Backbone as JSON Lines, residues from 0, in Angstrom:
{"i":0,"aa":"X","n":[0.73,-1.15,-0.08],"ca":[-0.18,-0.11,-0.06],"c":[0.86,1.22,0.09]}
{"i":1,"aa":"X","n":[0.32,1.83,-0.87],"ca":[1.26,3.55,-1.14],"c":[-0.02,4.23,-1.05]}
{"i":2,"aa":"X","n":[1.1,5.03,0.11],"ca":[-0.13,6.15,0.96],"c":[0.33,8.22,-0.01]}
{"i":3,"aa":"X","n":[-0.47,9.09,-0.39],"ca":[-0.32,9.95,-0.96],"c":[-1.25,11.34,-0.43]}
{"i":4,"aa":"X","n":[-0.12,12.06,-0.36],"ca":[-1.44,13.44,0.76],"c":[-0.44,14.12,-0.17]}
{"i":5,"aa":"X","n":[-1.62,14.65,-1.12],"ca":[-0.97,15.99,-1.38],"c":[-0.95,17.19,-0.62]}
{"i":6,"aa":"X","n":[-0.56,18.57,-0.93],"ca":[0.26,19.76,0.29],"c":[-0.22,21.62,-1.06]}
{"i":7,"aa":"X","n":[-0.57,22.59,-0.53],"ca":[0.21,22.88,-1.38],"c":[-0.78,24.24,-2.4]}
{"i":8,"aa":"X","n":[-2.1,23.46,-2.07],"ca":[-3.05,24.24,-3.18],"c":[-4.06,25.61,-2.71]}
{"i":9,"aa":"X","n":[-4.14,26.14,-3.59],"ca":[-4.5,27.06,-3.07],"c":[-5.32,27.95,-4.38]}
{"i":10,"aa":"X","n":[-5.84,29.6,-3.85],"ca":[-6.02,30.5,-5.01],"c":[-4.64,31.58,-5.23]}
{"i":11,"aa":"X","n":[-4.48,31.42,-6.71],"ca":[-3.71,33.05,-7.48],"c":[-4.35,33.09,-7.92]}
{"i":12,"aa":"X","n":[-3.83,34.26,-8.3],"ca":[-4.31,34.94,-9.46],"c":[-3.23,35.04,-10.84]}
{"i":13,"aa":"X","n":[-3.62,35.66,-12.45],"ca":[-2.95,34.89,-12.93],"c":[-1.08,35.22,-12.92]}
{"i":14,"aa":"X","n":[-0.53,33.97,-13.75],"ca":[0.43,34.67,-14.0],"c":[1.74,34.27,-12.59]}
{"i":15,"aa":"X","n":[0.51,34.27,-11.18],"ca":[1.4,33.63,-10.59],"c":[1.5,32.03,-9.92]}
{"i":16,"aa":"X","n":[2.47,31.81,-9.25],"ca":[3.22,30.54,-8.58],"c":[2.6,30.24,-7.84]}
{"i":17,"aa":"X","n":[2.78,28.37,-7.69],"ca":[2.0,27.31,-6.63],"c":[3.56,26.59,-6.67]}
{"i":18,"aa":"X","n":[3.53,25.68,-5.62],"ca":[4.16,24.97,-5.2],"c":[3.56,23.93,-4.51]}
{"i":19,"aa":"X","n":[2.73,22.74,-5.24],"ca":[2.66,21.49,-4.79],"c":[3.65,20.62,-4.25]}
{"i":20,"aa":"X","n":[2.96,20.13,-2.47],"ca":[4.21,18.54,-2.41],"c":[2.81,17.35,-1.86]}
{"i":21,"aa":"X","n":[3.37,15.94,-2.38],"ca":[3.21,15.31,-2.02],"c":[4.13,13.97,-1.37]}
{"i":22,"aa":"X","n":[3.82,14.23,0.11],"ca":[4.09,12.56,0.82],"c":[3.56,11.77,0.78]}
{"i":23,"aa":"X","n":[4.78,10.99,0.63],"ca":[4.54,9.27,-0.19],"c":[4.75,8.28,1.12]}
{"i":24,"aa":"X","n":[4.49,7.25,1.27],"ca":[5.08,6.33,2.52],"c":[3.91,5.53,1.83]}
{"i":25,"aa":"X","n":[4.6,4.19,2.91],"ca":[4.41,2.64,2.28],"c":[4.97,1.91,1.88]}
{"i":26,"aa":"X","n":[6.06,2.1,0.44],"ca":[6.71,1.93,0.06],"c":[8.0,2.67,-0.18]}
{"i":27,"aa":"X","n":[8.9,2.18,-0.34],"ca":[10.14,2.11,-0.76],"c":[10.22,3.27,-1.99]}
{"i":28,"aa":"X","n":[10.31,4.61,-1.56],"ca":[10.77,5.45,-2.11],"c":[10.98,5.71,-3.81]}
{"i":29,"aa":"X","n":[12.35,4.41,-3.72],"ca":[12.98,5.23,-4.71],"c":[12.59,4.4,-6.05]}
{"i":30,"aa":"X","n":[11.57,2.9,-5.85],"ca":[11.32,1.63,-6.15],"c":[10.16,2.51,-7.2]}
{"i":31,"aa":"X","n":[9.76,4.04,-7.62],"ca":[8.43,4.41,-7.8],"c":[8.59,5.0,-8.85]}
{"i":32,"aa":"X","n":[7.81,4.71,-10.32],"ca":[7.21,6.08,-10.94],"c":[6.55,7.08,-10.62]}
{"i":33,"aa":"X","n":[6.28,8.17,-10.19],"ca":[5.26,8.7,-9.7],"c":[5.19,9.69,-10.74]}
{"i":34,"aa":"X","n":[3.82,10.39,-10.83],"ca":[2.86,11.65,-11.98],"c":[2.46,12.21,-11.16]}
{"i":35,"aa":"X","n":[1.55,13.32,-11.45],"ca":[1.4,14.62,-11.77],"c":[0.16,14.7,-12.52]}
{"i":36,"aa":"X","n":[-1.31,14.68,-12.13],"ca":[-1.9,15.01,-12.98],"c":[-3.18,16.11,-12.95]}
{"i":37,"aa":"X","n":[-3.81,16.24,-13.3],"ca":[-4.91,17.54,-13.05],"c":[-6.34,16.49,-13.42]}
{"i":38,"aa":"X","n":[-7.58,17.3,-12.99],"ca":[-8.95,17.07,-13.29],"c":[-9.46,18.37,-13.04]}
{"i":39,"aa":"X","n":[-9.98,18.65,-14.51],"ca":[-11.15,20.27,-14.87],"c":[-12.04,19.53,-14.37]}
{"i":40,"aa":"X","n":[-13.63,20.45,-13.77],"ca":[-14.44,20.33,-14.42],"c":[-15.15,19.41,-15.27]}
{"i":41,"aa":"X","n":[-15.84,18.86,-15.44],"ca":[-16.54,18.08,-17.34],"c":[-15.24,17.76,-18.18]}
{"i":42,"aa":"X","n":[-14.13,17.74,-17.92],"ca":[-13.16,17.09,-18.42],"c":[-12.28,16.04,-18.0]}
{"i":43,"aa":"X","n":[-11.58,15.15,-18.41],"ca":[-10.78,13.98,-18.05],"c":[-10.05,14.57,-17.61]}
{"i":44,"aa":"X","n":[-8.97,13.66,-16.95],"ca":[-7.81,13.3,-16.23],"c":[-6.18,13.98,-17.02]}
{"i":45,"aa":"X","n":[-6.05,14.66,-16.53],"ca":[-4.77,14.88,-17.06],"c":[-3.81,14.42,-16.76]}
{"i":46,"aa":"X","n":[-2.58,14.0,-17.57],"ca":[-1.49,13.6,-17.07],"c":[0.17,15.09,-17.66]}
{"i":47,"aa":"X","n":[-0.24,15.6,-16.27],"ca":[1.05,16.76,-16.43],"c":[2.58,16.17,-16.82]}
{"i":48,"aa":"X","n":[2.5,15.34,-15.57],"ca":[4.01,14.91,-16.25],"c":[4.63,13.5,-15.35]}
{"i":49,"aa":"X","n":[5.77,12.82,-14.95],"ca":[6.63,11.74,-14.39],"c":[7.81,11.21,-14.36]}
{"i":50,"aa":"X","n":[8.24,11.07,-12.77],"ca":[9.56,11.27,-12.51],"c":[9.73,10.03,-11.92]}
{"i":51,"aa":"X","n":[10.94,9.61,-12.53],"ca":[11.37,8.08,-12.24],"c":[12.47,8.33,-10.39]}
{"i":52,"aa":"X","n":[12.11,7.72,-9.58],"ca":[11.85,8.62,-8.31],"c":[14.09,8.05,-8.1]}
{"i":53,"aa":"X","n":[14.36,6.98,-8.96],"ca":[15.54,6.25,-8.97],"c":[16.35,7.09,-9.3]}
{"i":54,"aa":"X","n":[16.43,7.79,-10.3],"ca":[16.69,8.65,-11.21],"c":[16.69,10.45,-11.36]}
{"i":55,"aa":"X","n":[16.65,10.5,-12.76],"ca":[16.44,11.55,-13.02],"c":[15.08,12.31,-14.1]}
{"i":56,"aa":"X","n":[14.79,10.83,-14.67],"ca":[14.12,10.99,-16.14],"c":[12.88,11.95,-15.4]}
{"i":57,"aa":"X","n":[12.64,12.57,-16.27],"ca":[10.73,13.31,-16.06],"c":[10.24,13.46,-17.35]}
{"i":58,"aa":"X","n":[9.38,12.87,-17.9],"ca":[8.7,13.63,-19.1],"c":[7.23,14.72,-18.69]}
{"i":59,"aa":"X","n":[7.21,16.02,-19.43],"ca":[6.1,16.21,-18.88],"c":[5.06,16.54,-20.18]}
{"i":60,"aa":"X","n":[3.74,16.64,-20.34],"ca":[2.74,17.4,-21.54],"c":[3.07,18.24,-21.96]}
{"i":61,"aa":"X","n":[2.62,18.03,-22.96],"ca":[3.14,19.41,-24.2],"c":[2.61,20.5,-23.29]}
{"i":62,"aa":"X","n":[1.3,20.74,-22.98],"ca":[0.52,21.57,-21.68],"c":[1.14,22.41,-21.59]}
{"i":63,"aa":"X","n":[2.24,21.72,-20.71],"ca":[2.57,22.69,-19.26],"c":[4.27,23.41,-19.08]}
{"i":64,"aa":"X","n":[5.04,21.89,-20.6],"ca":[6.31,21.93,-20.77],"c":[6.5,23.53,-20.47]}
{"i":65,"aa":"X","n":[7.73,23.85,-19.57],"ca":[8.08,25.2,-19.92],"c":[7.67,25.35,-18.3]}
{"i":66,"aa":"X","n":[6.76,25.71,-18.3],"ca":[5.68,26.17,-17.12],"c":[5.6,26.07,-15.43]}
{"i":67,"aa":"X","n":[5.82,23.55,-15.84],"ca":[5.53,22.75,-15.15],"c":[6.36,22.23,-14.38]}
{"i":68,"aa":"X","n":[7.38,22.17,-13.03],"ca":[8.53,21.62,-13.41],"c":[7.78,20.29,-11.91]}
{"i":69,"aa":"X","n":[8.85,19.16,-11.99],"ca":[8.38,17.66,-11.26],"c":[10.22,17.74,-10.43]}
{"i":70,"aa":"X","n":[9.95,17.94,-9.46],"ca":[10.81,17.1,-8.79],"c":[10.79,16.69,-7.97]}
{"i":71,"aa":"X","n":[11.6,15.78,-7.31],"ca":[11.34,14.77,-5.72],"c":[12.57,14.99,-4.19]}
{"i":72,"aa":"X","n":[12.5,14.6,-3.02],"ca":[13.57,15.24,-2.63],"c":[12.94,13.88,-2.06]}
{"i":73,"aa":"X","n":[14.5,12.64,-2.3],"ca":[14.89,11.31,-2.01],"c":[14.9,11.24,-0.01]}
{"i":74,"aa":"X","n":[15.39,11.83,-0.23],"ca":[15.51,12.12,1.36],"c":[14.11,12.39,2.8]}
{"i":75,"aa":"X","n":[13.14,12.83,2.03],"ca":[12.64,13.8,2.9],"c":[10.54,12.75,2.06]}
{"i":76,"aa":"X","n":[10.59,11.5,1.06],"ca":[9.91,11.63,0.31],"c":[9.42,11.82,-0.19]}
{"i":77,"aa":"X","n":[9.29,12.93,-0.89],"ca":[8.79,14.0,-1.72],"c":[8.15,14.38,-2.92]}
{"i":78,"aa":"X","n":[7.03,14.38,-3.35],"ca":[7.37,14.95,-4.77],"c":[7.04,16.52,-4.57]}
{"i":79,"aa":"X","n":[7.37,16.78,-5.61],"ca":[7.03,18.1,-5.68],"c":[6.09,18.62,-7.56]}
{"i":80,"aa":"X","n":[5.54,19.78,-7.97],"ca":[5.43,20.36,-8.81],"c":[5.09,21.66,-8.67]}
{"i":81,"aa":"X","n":[6.19,21.78,-9.83],"ca":[6.38,23.96,-9.44],"c":[5.36,24.35,-10.38]}
{"i":82,"aa":"X","n":[4.59,25.1,-10.09],"ca":[3.75,25.44,-11.12],"c":[3.98,26.86,-11.8]}
{"i":83,"aa":"X","n":[4.26,27.35,-12.45],"ca":[4.84,28.93,-13.24],"c":[3.94,29.58,-13.73]}
{"i":84,"aa":"X","n":[4.02,31.02,-13.46],"ca":[2.67,31.67,-14.9],"c":[1.58,30.63,-14.71]}
{"i":85,"aa":"X","n":[0.94,30.91,-13.85],"ca":[-0.52,29.71,-13.5],"c":[-1.3,31.06,-15.05]}
{"i":86,"aa":"X","n":[-2.09,30.01,-15.68],"ca":[-3.52,30.27,-15.91],"c":[-5.36,29.57,-15.59]}
{"i":87,"aa":"X","n":[-5.56,31.16,-16.03],"ca":[-7.36,30.66,-15.62],"c":[-7.72,29.48,-16.1]}
{"i":88,"aa":"X","n":[-7.28,28.2,-16.99],"ca":[-7.35,27.59,-17.28],"c":[-6.67,26.36,-16.56]}
{"i":89,"aa":"X","n":[-5.64,26.16,-15.97],"ca":[-4.9,25.7,-15.61],"c":[-5.78,24.98,-13.69]}
{"i":90,"aa":"X","n":[-6.71,25.59,-13.31],"ca":[-7.93,25.81,-12.62],"c":[-8.35,24.33,-12.41]}
{"i":91,"aa":"X","n":[-7.86,23.58,-11.65],"ca":[-8.41,22.54,-11.45],"c":[-7.78,21.82,-10.12]}
{"i":92,"aa":"X","n":[-8.48,20.1,-10.05],"ca":[-8.25,19.79,-9.06],"c":[-6.6,18.68,-9.44]}
{"i":93,"aa":"X","n":[-5.46,18.81,-8.69],"ca":[-4.64,18.46,-8.84],"c":[-4.06,17.2,-7.89]}
{"i":94,"aa":"X","n":[-3.58,16.07,-8.73],"ca":[-3.77,14.79,-8.17],"c":[-2.19,13.87,-8.31]}
{"i":95,"aa":"X","n":[-1.47,13.61,-7.47],"ca":[-0.74,12.46,-7.59],"c":[-0.61,11.52,-7.28]}
{"i":96,"aa":"X","n":[0.29,10.63,-8.62],"ca":[0.0,9.05,-8.48],"c":[1.06,7.9,-8.35]}
{"i":97,"aa":"X","n":[1.1,7.32,-7.93],"ca":[2.1,5.6,-7.94],"c":[2.11,4.92,-8.42]}
{"i":98,"aa":"X","n":[3.23,4.7,-9.59],"ca":[3.25,3.25,-10.63],"c":[4.35,2.38,-9.8]}
{"i":99,"aa":"X","n":[3.89,1.79,-9.28],"ca":[4.94,0.68,-8.3],"c":[5.62,-0.24,-9.13]}
{"i":100,"aa":"X","n":[5.51,-0.45,-10.7],"ca":[6.23,-1.42,-10.92],"c":[7.61,-0.8,-11.62]}
{"i":101,"aa":"X","n":[8.54,0.03,-11.34],"ca":[9.18,0.42,-11.28],"c":[9.89,1.18,-12.17]}
{"i":102,"aa":"X","n":[8.99,1.54,-13.2],"ca":[9.26,1.74,-14.01],"c":[8.44,3.17,-14.82]}
{"i":103,"aa":"X","n":[8.7,4.16,-15.36],"ca":[7.55,4.74,-15.69],"c":[7.2,4.02,-17.5]}
{"i":104,"aa":"X","n":[5.99,4.2,-17.22],"ca":[5.04,4.08,-18.36],"c":[4.34,4.31,-19.63]}
{"i":105,"aa":"X","n":[4.49,6.04,-18.92],"ca":[3.33,7.51,-19.95],"c":[2.92,7.52,-18.76]}
{"i":106,"aa":"X","n":[2.43,8.51,-19.41],"ca":[1.45,9.13,-18.51],"c":[-0.17,9.62,-18.31]}
{"i":107,"aa":"X","n":[-0.74,8.4,-18.5],"ca":[-2.38,8.14,-18.67],"c":[-2.03,7.54,-16.66]}
{"i":108,"aa":"X","n":[-3.86,7.7,-16.49],"ca":[-3.89,7.17,-15.56],"c":[-3.86,5.33,-15.0]}
{"i":109,"aa":"X","n":[-4.14,4.78,-16.25],"ca":[-4.33,2.7,-16.04],"c":[-3.74,2.76,-15.47]}
{"i":110,"aa":"X","n":[-1.95,3.1,-15.44],"ca":[-0.75,2.69,-14.95],"c":[-0.32,3.17,-13.93]}
{"i":111,"aa":"X","n":[-1.03,4.36,-13.14],"ca":[-0.68,4.11,-11.82],"c":[-1.56,3.6,-11.13]}
{"i":112,"aa":"X","n":[-0.8,3.38,-9.38],"ca":[-1.77,2.06,-9.16],"c":[-2.49,2.85,-8.14]}
{"i":113,"aa":"X","n":[-1.81,3.78,-6.95],"ca":[-1.69,4.72,-6.02],"c":[-2.35,6.36,-5.81]}
{"i":114,"aa":"X","n":[-3.36,6.94,-6.0],"ca":[-3.69,8.24,-6.03],"c":[-3.34,8.72,-4.84]}
{"i":115,"aa":"X","n":[-3.52,10.43,-4.76],"ca":[-3.84,11.09,-3.28],"c":[-5.85,11.49,-3.42]}
{"i":116,"aa":"X","n":[-5.86,12.25,-2.55],"ca":[-7.07,13.26,-2.17],"c":[-7.37,13.52,-3.73]}
{"i":117,"aa":"X","n":[-6.45,14.51,-3.98],"ca":[-6.34,15.47,-4.8],"c":[-6.38,16.73,-3.8]}
{"i":118,"aa":"X","n":[-6.38,18.22,-4.7],"ca":[-6.19,19.17,-3.79],"c":[-6.62,20.42,-5.05]}
{"i":119,"aa":"X","n":[-7.56,21.23,-4.77],"ca":[-7.55,22.36,-5.5],"c":[-6.9,23.1,-6.24]}
{"i":120,"aa":"X","n":[-6.82,24.01,-7.38],"ca":[-5.91,25.26,-8.03],"c":[-6.6,25.92,-8.54]}
{"i":121,"aa":"X","n":[-6.98,27.36,-8.06],"ca":[-7.46,27.76,-9.1],"c":[-7.2,29.18,-9.39]}
{"i":122,"aa":"X","n":[-6.85,29.66,-10.23],"ca":[-6.54,30.56,-10.73],"c":[-7.4,31.52,-11.68]}
{"i":123,"aa":"X","n":[-7.17,32.74,-10.96],"ca":[-7.97,34.29,-11.3],"c":[-7.6,34.95,-12.35]}
{"i":124,"aa":"X","n":[-8.77,35.44,-13.41],"ca":[-8.47,36.83,-14.12],"c":[-7.54,37.4,-14.08]}
């Protein structure tokens, strides 16, 4: 069982920044592929990026590349998502997720085994 708890969401004006955190427990942190997703009302869950916790591999969706950055702290067992230059269309519930296969298999929800509860990010114009 992997437990994921997101924090750091909130409301911000367009152009602002937020940093989301995802605390991971219940599994060896270095053996995971961790992903960030978001879901806006009436839309499908969108994969934003993923990172292999045991090395430096990361990948990003084209929609957020250059604005969002995924990082990790292997000592704190924590995943981060830095959101810069936020736009109103970034408003969504953001989720972290864990793939316990030991490798990153893409940014689609079905390959991730465990999910956080989600945290709201609201960007006003």
